[in-house]
Amino acid sequence: MEIRKAILGDWSELERIFGCARAFMRQNGNGTQWVDGYPSEELVARDIANGDCYCLVGGHGRMVGMFTFIIGEDPNYKTIYNGSWPNDKPYGTIHRLASDGSEKGAADACFRWCCSRFDTVRADTHRDNTVLRHLLEKYGFRPCGTVLVANGTERLAFQWERRGGSF
């Protein structure tokens, strides 16, 4: 799977992928995540303008997924409840990982790419997102506690750290 920076012209494909991801979440018992038009075109346009939005391109040359990878402090992670961050090292954060489900390996490609570029990587997700929670733990992300995002709702927080060698 190839990874490239997203451009504003990708919006219709990104929107299609978000629709597929929403349907997948609903089918897997996660009916509360990505509601009310989240992620919005405005939010994704900001991610693109900041150079933080990436497309996952499948073997047939078609976009099959996306993610946002932001390097630097995430304001939502300043306070953590029911646990703690393992350290205060600089980190990158994975947000808005989505796939249309047409090819396997979107999470693998995202995690490997992000973790090859930064020694500490964080992510968060809804409690009901059992699929992503399982994948995060499978790839060595440790549960650290809970954080509150901008709208005040709770997310489970995870952190991965390089422990010698590569990912």
Short mmCIF file of C-alpha atoms in Angstrom, two decimals:
data_model
loop_
_atom_site.label_atom_id
_atom_site.label_comp_id
_atom_site.label_asym_id
_atom_site.label_seq_id
_atom_site.Cartn_x
_atom_site.Cartn_y
_atom_site.Cartn_z
CA MET A 1 0.00 0.00 0.00
CA GLU A 2 1.34 3.41 -0.98
CA ILE A 3 1.02 6.48 1.27
CA ARG A 4 0.88 10.01 -0.09
CA LYS A 5 -0.12 13.43 1.22
CA ALA A 6 -3.74 14.32 0.63
CA ILE A 7 -4.75 17.34 -1.45
CA LEU A 8 -7.99 19.34 -1.42
CA GLY A 9 -9.02 17.62 -4.65
CA ASP A 10 -9.20 14.32 -2.74
CA TRP A 11 -12.24 15.42 -0.73
CA SER A 12 -14.86 13.38 -2.64
CA GLU A 13 -12.82 10.18 -2.24
CA LEU A 14 -12.14 10.95 1.42
CA GLU A 15 -15.83 11.53 1.99
CA ARG A 16 -16.59 8.17 0.32
CA ILE A 17 -14.07 6.46 2.62
CA PHE A 18 -15.57 8.15 5.70
CA GLY A 19 -19.00 6.82 4.67
CA CYS A 20 -17.62 3.29 4.40
CA ALA A 21 -15.87 3.63 7.76
CA ARG A 22 -19.06 4.91 9.43
CA ALA A 23 -21.03 1.95 8.07
CA PHE A 24 -18.34 -0.49 9.25
CA MET A 25 -18.37 1.04 12.74
CA ARG A 26 -22.18 0.77 12.96
CA GLN A 27 -22.06 -2.87 11.81
CA ASN A 28 -19.51 -3.60 14.55
CA GLY A 29 -21.39 -2.12 17.50
CA ASN A 30 -19.93 1.38 17.39
CA GLY A 31 -22.93 3.58 16.72
CA THR A 32 -21.72 6.71 18.48
CA GLN A 33 -18.46 7.48 16.70
CA TRP A 34 -18.25 9.77 13.68
CA VAL A 35 -21.77 11.15 13.89
CA ASP A 36 -23.18 14.50 12.78
CA GLY A 37 -20.98 14.75 9.70
CA TYR A 38 -17.67 14.09 11.45
CA PRO A 39 -15.05 14.42 10.13
CA SER A 40 -16.16 17.61 8.41
CA GLU A 41 -14.79 18.97 5.17
CA GLU A 42 -13.49 21.99 7.11
CA LEU A 43 -11.55 19.79 9.56
CA VAL A 44 -10.05 17.67 6.81
CA ALA A 45 -9.18 20.77 4.76
CA ARG A 46 -7.29 22.08 7.80
CA ASP A 47 -5.45 18.75 8.13
CA ILE A 48 -4.55 18.94 4.43
CA ALA A 49 -3.42 22.58 4.66
CA ASN A 50 -1.21 21.68 7.63
CA GLY A 51 0.33 18.78 5.68
CA ASP A 52 -0.99 16.23 8.19
CA CYS A 53 -3.52 14.28 6.08
CA TYR A 54 -2.41 11.16 4.20
CA CYS A 55 -4.05 8.88 1.65
CA LEU A 56 -3.62 5.13 1.52
CA VAL A 57 -3.50 4.03 -2.10
CA GLY A 58 -4.15 0.38 -2.88
CA GLY A 59 -2.44 -1.93 -5.31
CA HIS A 60 -4.85 -0.95 -8.09
CA GLY A 61 -3.97 2.76 -7.72
CA ARG A 62 -7.25 3.74 -6.05
CA MET A 63 -7.54 5.44 -2.67
CA VAL A 64 -8.64 2.87 -0.09
CA GLY A 65 -8.05 4.72 3.16
CA MET A 66 -6.68 7.75 4.95
CA PHE A 67 -5.31 8.97 8.25
CA THR A 68 -4.09 12.15 9.87
CA PHE A 69 -0.68 12.19 11.58
CA ILE A 70 0.10 15.27 13.65
CA ILE A 71 3.51 15.80 15.22
CA GLY A 72 3.51 17.80 18.43
CA GLU A 73 1.38 18.20 21.51
CA ASP A 74 -2.30 17.35 21.19
CA PRO A 75 -4.28 19.73 23.46
CA ASN A 76 -6.72 16.89 24.23
CA TYR A 77 -3.88 14.86 25.74
CA LYS A 78 -2.70 17.42 28.32
CA THR A 79 -4.91 15.84 30.99
CA ILE A 80 -5.35 12.08 31.20
CA TYR A 81 -7.76 10.36 33.58
CA ASN A 82 -7.77 6.86 35.05
CA GLY A 83 -4.12 6.35 34.15
CA SER A 84 -1.09 8.23 32.89
CA TRP A 85 1.16 8.68 29.91
CA PRO A 86 4.33 6.56 30.22
CA ASN A 87 6.52 9.60 29.52
CA ASP A 88 6.57 13.20 28.32
CA LYS A 89 8.68 12.60 25.21
CA PRO A 90 7.74 14.40 21.98
CA TYR A 91 5.14 12.40 20.05
CA GLY A 92 3.05 12.15 16.94
CA THR A 93 -0.68 11.43 17.05
CA ILE A 94 -2.78 9.33 14.69
CA HIS A 95 -6.29 10.66 14.10
CA ARG A 96 -9.13 9.82 11.72
CA LEU A 97 -7.84 6.46 10.45
CA ALA A 98 -10.39 5.20 7.95
CA SER A 99 -10.65 2.57 5.25
CA ASP A 100 -13.23 1.68 2.64
CA GLY A 101 -12.63 -2.02 3.40
CA SER A 102 -11.76 -2.93 -0.18
CA GLU A 103 -8.18 -3.97 0.72
CA LYS A 104 -6.73 -5.37 3.90
CA GLY A 105 -3.82 -3.66 5.57
CA ALA A 106 -4.87 -0.02 6.00
CA ALA A 107 -4.19 0.01 9.75
CA ASP A 108 -0.95 -1.94 9.26
CA ALA A 109 0.29 0.55 6.66
CA CYS A 110 -0.70 3.53 8.82
CA PHE A 111 0.88 2.20 12.02
CA ARG A 112 4.09 1.10 10.31
CA TRP A 113 4.45 4.43 8.47
CA CYS A 114 3.80 6.58 11.56
CA CYS A 115 5.92 4.48 13.91
CA SER A 116 8.83 4.46 11.45
CA ARG A 117 8.88 8.27 11.58
CA PHE A 118 8.54 8.94 15.28
CA ASP A 119 9.69 7.12 18.43
CA THR A 120 6.52 7.83 20.40
CA VAL A 121 3.06 7.69 18.81
CA ARG A 122 -0.31 8.25 20.48
CA ALA A 123 -3.88 7.56 19.42
CA ASP A 124 -7.34 7.56 20.96
CA THR A 125 -10.68 6.00 20.16
CA HIS A 126 -14.20 5.44 21.43
CA ARG A 127 -14.77 2.73 24.00
CA ASP A 128 -17.16 1.02 21.53
CA ASN A 129 -14.56 0.89 18.74
CA THR A 130 -13.46 -2.64 19.62
CA VAL A 131 -11.92 -3.21 16.19
CA LEU A 132 -9.50 -0.27 16.46
CA ARG A 133 -8.80 -1.01 20.12
CA HIS A 134 -7.81 -4.56 19.17
CA LEU A 135 -5.60 -3.34 16.31
CA LEU A 136 -3.85 -0.75 18.48
CA GLU A 137 -3.02 -3.36 21.10
CA LYS A 138 -1.98 -5.89 18.45
CA TYR A 139 0.58 -3.38 17.16
CA GLY A 140 1.99 -2.66 20.62
CA PHE A 141 0.06 0.45 21.60
CA ARG A 142 -0.49 0.36 25.36
CA PRO A 143 -3.71 1.61 26.95
CA CYS A 144 -2.87 4.62 29.13
CA GLY A 145 -6.20 5.98 30.43
CA THR A 146 -8.90 8.27 29.11
CA VAL A 147 -8.85 11.75 27.61
CA LEU A 148 -11.57 14.23 26.79
CA VAL A 149 -11.76 15.61 23.27
CA ALA A 150 -12.87 19.10 22.24
CA ASN A 151 -16.60 18.30 22.43
CA GLY A 152 -16.15 16.96 25.98
CA THR A 153 -16.62 13.27 25.21
CA GLU A 154 -14.34 10.54 26.50
CA ARG A 155 -11.80 8.57 24.46
CA LEU A 156 -9.53 5.69 25.40
CA ALA A 157 -5.91 6.81 25.02
CA PHE A 158 -3.03 4.65 23.75
CA GLN A 159 0.71 5.11 23.32
CA TRP A 160 3.35 3.22 21.35
CA GLU A 161 7.08 3.60 22.01
CA ARG A 162 10.03 2.36 20.02
CA ARG A 163 11.85 -0.24 22.10
CA GLY A 164 15.01 -0.79 20.09
CA GLY A 165 15.03 -1.81 16.47
CA SER A 166 12.24 -0.90 14.11
CA PHE A 167 8.48 -1.25 14.34
#
